[in-house]
C-alpha positions as YAML, in Angstrom:
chain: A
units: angstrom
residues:
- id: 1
  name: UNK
  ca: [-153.59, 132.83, 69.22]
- id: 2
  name: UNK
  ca: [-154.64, 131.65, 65.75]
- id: 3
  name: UNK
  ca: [-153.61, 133.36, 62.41]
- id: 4
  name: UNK
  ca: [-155.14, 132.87, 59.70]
- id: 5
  name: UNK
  ca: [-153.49, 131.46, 56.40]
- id: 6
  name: UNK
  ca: [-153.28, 133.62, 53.03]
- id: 7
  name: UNK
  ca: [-154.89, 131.76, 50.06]
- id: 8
  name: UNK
  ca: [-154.43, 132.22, 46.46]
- id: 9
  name: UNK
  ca: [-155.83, 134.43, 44.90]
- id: 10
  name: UNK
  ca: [-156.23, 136.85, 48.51]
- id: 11
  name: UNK
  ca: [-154.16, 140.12, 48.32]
- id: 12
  name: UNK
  ca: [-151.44, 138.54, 50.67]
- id: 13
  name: UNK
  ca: [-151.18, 134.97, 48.74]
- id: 14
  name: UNK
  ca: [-151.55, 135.85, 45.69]
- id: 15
  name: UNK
  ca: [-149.26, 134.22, 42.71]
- id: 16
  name: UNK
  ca: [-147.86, 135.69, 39.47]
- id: 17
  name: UNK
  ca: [-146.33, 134.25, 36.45]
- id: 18
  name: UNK
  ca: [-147.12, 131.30, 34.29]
- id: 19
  name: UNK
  ca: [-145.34, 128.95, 36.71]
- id: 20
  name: UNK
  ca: [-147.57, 130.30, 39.65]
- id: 21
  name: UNK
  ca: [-144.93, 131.41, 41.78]
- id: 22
  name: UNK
  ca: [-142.35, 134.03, 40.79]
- id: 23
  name: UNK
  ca: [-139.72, 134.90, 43.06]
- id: 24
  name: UNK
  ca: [-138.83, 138.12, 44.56]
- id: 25
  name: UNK
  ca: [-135.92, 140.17, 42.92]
- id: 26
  name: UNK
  ca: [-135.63, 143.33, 45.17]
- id: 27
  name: UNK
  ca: [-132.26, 144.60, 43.72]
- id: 28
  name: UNK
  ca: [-131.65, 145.57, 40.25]
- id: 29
  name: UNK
  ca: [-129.48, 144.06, 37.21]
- id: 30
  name: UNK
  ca: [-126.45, 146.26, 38.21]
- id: 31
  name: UNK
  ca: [-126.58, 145.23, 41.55]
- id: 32
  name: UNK
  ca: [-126.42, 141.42, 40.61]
- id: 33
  name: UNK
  ca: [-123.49, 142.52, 38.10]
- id: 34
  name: UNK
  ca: [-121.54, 143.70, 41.50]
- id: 35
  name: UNK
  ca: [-122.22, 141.39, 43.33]
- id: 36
  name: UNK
  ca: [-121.19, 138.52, 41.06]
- id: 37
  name: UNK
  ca: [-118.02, 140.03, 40.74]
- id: 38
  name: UNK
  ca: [-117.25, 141.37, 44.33]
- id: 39
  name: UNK
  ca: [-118.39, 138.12, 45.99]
- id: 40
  name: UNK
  ca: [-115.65, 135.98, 44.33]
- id: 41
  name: UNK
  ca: [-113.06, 138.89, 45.37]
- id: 42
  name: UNK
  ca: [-114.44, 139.41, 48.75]
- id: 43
  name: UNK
  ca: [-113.96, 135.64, 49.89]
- id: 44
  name: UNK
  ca: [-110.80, 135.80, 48.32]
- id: 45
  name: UNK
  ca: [-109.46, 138.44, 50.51]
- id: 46
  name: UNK
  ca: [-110.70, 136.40, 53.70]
- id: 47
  name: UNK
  ca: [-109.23, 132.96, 52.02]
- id: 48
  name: UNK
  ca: [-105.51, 135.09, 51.48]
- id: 49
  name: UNK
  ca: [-105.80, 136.50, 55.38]
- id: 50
  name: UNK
  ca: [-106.39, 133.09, 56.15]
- id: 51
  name: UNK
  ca: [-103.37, 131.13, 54.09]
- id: 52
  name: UNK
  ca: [-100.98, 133.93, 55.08]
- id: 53
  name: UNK
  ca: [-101.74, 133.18, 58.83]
- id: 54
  name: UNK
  ca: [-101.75, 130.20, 58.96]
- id: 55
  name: UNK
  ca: [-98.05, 130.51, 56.80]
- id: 56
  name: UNK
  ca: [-96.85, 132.26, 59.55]
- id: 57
  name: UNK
  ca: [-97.73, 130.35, 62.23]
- id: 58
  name: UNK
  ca: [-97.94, 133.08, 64.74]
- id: 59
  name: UNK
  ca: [-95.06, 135.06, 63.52]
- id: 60
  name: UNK
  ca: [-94.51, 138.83, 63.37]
- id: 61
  name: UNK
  ca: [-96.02, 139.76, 59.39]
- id: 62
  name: UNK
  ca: [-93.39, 140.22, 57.05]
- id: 63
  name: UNK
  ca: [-93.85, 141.64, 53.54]
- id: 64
  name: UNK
  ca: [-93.27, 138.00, 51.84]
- id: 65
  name: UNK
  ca: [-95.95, 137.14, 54.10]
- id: 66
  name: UNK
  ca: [-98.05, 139.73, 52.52]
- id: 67
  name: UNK
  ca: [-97.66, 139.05, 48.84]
- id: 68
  name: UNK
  ca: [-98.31, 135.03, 49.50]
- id: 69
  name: UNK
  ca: [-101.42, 136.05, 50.94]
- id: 70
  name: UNK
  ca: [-102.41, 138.79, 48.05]
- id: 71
  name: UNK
  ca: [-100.96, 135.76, 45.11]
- id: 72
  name: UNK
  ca: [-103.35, 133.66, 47.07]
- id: 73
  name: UNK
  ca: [-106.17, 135.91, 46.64]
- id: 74
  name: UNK
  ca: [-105.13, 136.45, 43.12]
- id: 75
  name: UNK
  ca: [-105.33, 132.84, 42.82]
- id: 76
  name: UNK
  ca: [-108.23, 132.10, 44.99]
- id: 77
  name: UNK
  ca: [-110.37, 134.73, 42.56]
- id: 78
  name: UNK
  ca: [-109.26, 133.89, 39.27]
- id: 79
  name: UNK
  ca: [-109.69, 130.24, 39.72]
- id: 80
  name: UNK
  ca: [-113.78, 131.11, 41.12]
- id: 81
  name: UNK
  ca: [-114.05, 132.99, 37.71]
- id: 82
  name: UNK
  ca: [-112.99, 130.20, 35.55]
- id: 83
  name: UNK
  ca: [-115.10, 127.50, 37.48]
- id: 84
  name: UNK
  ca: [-117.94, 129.97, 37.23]
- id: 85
  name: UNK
  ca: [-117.60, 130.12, 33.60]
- id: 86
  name: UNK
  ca: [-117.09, 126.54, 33.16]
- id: 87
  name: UNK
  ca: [-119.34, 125.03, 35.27]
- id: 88
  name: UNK
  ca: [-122.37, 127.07, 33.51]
- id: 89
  name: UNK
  ca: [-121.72, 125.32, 30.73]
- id: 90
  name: UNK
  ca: [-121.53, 121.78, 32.04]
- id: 91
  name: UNK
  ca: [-124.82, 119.90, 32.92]
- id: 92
  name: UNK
  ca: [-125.82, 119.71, 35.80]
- id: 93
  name: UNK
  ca: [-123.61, 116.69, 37.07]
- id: 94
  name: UNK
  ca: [-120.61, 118.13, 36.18]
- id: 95
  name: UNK
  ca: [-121.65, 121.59, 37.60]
- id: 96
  name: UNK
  ca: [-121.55, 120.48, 40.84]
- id: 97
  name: UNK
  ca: [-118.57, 117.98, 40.63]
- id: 98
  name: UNK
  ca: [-116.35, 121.48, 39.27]
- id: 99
  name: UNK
  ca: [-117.93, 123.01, 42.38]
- id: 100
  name: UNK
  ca: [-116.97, 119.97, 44.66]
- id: 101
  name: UNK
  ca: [-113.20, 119.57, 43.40]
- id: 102
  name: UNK
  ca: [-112.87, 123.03, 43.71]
- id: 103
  name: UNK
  ca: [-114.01, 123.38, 47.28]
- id: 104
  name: UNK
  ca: [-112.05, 120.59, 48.12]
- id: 105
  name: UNK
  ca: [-108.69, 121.64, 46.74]
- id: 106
  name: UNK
  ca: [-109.27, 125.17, 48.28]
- id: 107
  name: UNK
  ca: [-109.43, 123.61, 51.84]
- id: 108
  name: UNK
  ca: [-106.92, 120.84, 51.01]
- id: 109
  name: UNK
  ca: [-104.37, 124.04, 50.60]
- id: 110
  name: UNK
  ca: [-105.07, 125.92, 53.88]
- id: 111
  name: UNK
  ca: [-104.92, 122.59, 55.67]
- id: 112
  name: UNK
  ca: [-101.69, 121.43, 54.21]
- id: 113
  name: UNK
  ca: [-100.18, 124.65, 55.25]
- id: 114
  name: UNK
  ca: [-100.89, 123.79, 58.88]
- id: 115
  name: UNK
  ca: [-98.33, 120.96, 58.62]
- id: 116
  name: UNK
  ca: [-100.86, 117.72, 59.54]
- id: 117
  name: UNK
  ca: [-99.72, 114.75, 57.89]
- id: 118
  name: UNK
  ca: [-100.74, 114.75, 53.99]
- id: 119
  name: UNK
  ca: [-102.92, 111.70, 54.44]
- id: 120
  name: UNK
  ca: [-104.87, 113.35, 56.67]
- id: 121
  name: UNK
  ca: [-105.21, 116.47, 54.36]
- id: 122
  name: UNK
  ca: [-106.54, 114.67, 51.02]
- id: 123
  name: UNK
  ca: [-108.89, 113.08, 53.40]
- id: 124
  name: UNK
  ca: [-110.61, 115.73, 54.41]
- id: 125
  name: UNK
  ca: [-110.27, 117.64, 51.33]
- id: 126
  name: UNK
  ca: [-111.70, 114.55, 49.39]
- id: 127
  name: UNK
  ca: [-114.51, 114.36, 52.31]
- id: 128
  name: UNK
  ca: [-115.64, 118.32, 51.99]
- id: 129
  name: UNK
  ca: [-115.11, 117.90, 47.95]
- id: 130
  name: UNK
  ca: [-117.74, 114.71, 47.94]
- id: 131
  name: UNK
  ca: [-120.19, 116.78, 50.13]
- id: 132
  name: UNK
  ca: [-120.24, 119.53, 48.16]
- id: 133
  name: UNK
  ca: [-121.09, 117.34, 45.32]
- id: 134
  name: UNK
  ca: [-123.90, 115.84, 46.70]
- id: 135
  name: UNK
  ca: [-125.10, 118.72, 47.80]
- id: 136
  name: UNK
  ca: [-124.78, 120.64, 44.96]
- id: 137
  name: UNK
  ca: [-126.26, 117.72, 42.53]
- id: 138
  name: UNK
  ca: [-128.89, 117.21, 45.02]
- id: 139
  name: UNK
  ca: [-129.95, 121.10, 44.29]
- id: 140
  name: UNK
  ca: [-129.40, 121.18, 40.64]
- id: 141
  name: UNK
  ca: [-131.35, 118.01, 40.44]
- id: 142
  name: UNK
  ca: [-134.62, 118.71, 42.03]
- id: 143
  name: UNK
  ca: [-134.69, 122.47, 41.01]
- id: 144
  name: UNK
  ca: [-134.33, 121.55, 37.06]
- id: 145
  name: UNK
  ca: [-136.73, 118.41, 37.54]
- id: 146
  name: UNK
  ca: [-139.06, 120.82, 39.27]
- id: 147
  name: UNK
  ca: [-138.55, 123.51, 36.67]
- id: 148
  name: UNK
  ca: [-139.28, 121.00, 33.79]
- id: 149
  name: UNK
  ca: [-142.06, 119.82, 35.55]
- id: 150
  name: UNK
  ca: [-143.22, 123.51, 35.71]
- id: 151
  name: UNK
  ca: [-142.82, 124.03, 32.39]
- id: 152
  name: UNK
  ca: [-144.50, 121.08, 30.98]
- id: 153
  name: UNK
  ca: [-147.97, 122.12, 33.44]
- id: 154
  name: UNK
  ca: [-148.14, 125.82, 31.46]
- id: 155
  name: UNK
  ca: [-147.10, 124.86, 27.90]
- id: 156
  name: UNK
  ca: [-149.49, 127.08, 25.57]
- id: 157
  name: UNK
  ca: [-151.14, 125.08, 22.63]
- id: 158
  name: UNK
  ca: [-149.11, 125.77, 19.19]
- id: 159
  name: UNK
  ca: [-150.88, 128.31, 17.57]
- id: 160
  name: UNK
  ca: [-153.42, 128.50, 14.74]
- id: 161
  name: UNK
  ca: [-152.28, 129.26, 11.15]
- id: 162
  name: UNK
  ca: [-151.10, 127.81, 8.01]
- id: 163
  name: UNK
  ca: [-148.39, 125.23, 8.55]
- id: 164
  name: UNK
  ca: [-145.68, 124.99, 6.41]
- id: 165
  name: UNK
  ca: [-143.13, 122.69, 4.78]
- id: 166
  name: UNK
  ca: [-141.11, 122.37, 7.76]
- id: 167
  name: UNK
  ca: [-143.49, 121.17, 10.32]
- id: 168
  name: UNK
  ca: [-143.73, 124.95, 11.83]
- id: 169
  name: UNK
  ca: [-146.65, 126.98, 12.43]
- id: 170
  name: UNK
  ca: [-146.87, 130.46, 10.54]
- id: 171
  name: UNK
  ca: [-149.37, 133.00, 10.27]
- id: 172
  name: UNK
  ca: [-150.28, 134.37, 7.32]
- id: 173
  name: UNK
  ca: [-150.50, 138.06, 6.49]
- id: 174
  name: UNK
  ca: [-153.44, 139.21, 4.33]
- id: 175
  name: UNK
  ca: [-153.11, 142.91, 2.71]
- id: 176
  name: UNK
  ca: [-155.99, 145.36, 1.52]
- id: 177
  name: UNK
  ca: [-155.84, 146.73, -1.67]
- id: 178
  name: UNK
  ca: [-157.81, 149.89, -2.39]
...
């Protein structure tokens, strides 16, 4: 059975926004707020189960057992935060190696506490980090050139008025006297 295709400017294709596609936001600012606080707290809590498992190796749960697995979420969280804030203020090469070391250092942990040889750890941990990178910068990359590209296609002409010492365009405000 054949279907046909929605085309711009139909009811079911159509496009808004300068850039000609605008993409959906169905939850609100407050939700995004929440979320990009409980996210980093929520893996957390799965990353502590996790290292305090694999700490005991099978063993009946003590209550040292529990607080290394809560200072690991601790950990686990606060460290997300401050690559979060960091890495939004790197370009976009250094975004993604922040995102890469720290992906790799958070695996190179829970391995190391399974008690493989250490060689065998940082190589895995440095294989995962350099994925992660090149992921990541692959991403960053053709989303910004894309944006600029976007941008560059809908630029408005400058507009008309008197222009000024500086190069800039101002408009000019007449008054009526009566």
């Amino acid at each position: 059975m054949a279907h046909a295709v929605p085309t711009r400017g139909t009811s079911t294709g159509a496009r808004t926004g300068a850039s000609g596609h605008t993409p959906p936001d169905v939850f609100g600012e407050r939700t995004h707020l929440l979320a990009k606080w409980a996210m980093p707290l929520a893996i957390g809590l799965v990353y502590g189960y996790w290292a305090a498992s694999i700490r005991r190796h099978g063993g009946p749960i003590t209550g040292w057992n529990l607080l290394f697995g809560f200072m690991t979420v601790l950990a686990f969280a606060i460290l997300w935060y401050v690559v979060r804030a960091v890495a939004d203020r790197l370009p976009r090469e250094g975004h993604a190696v922040l995102w890469g070391a720290f992906a790799g250092s958070a695996l190179g942990f829970l391995y190391s506490g399974s008690g493989v040889a250490m060689f065998t750890c940082v190589l895995v941990s440095l294989l995962l980090a350099a994925a992660v990178t090149a992921g990541l910068y692959y991403h960053y990359a053709t989303h910004q050139d894309a944006e600029e590209a976007r941008r560059a296609r809908t630029r408005t002409p400058a507009r008309t008025g008197t222009t000024g010492t500086t190069g800039t365009t101002r408009t000019t405000r007449t008054t009526r006297t009566t």
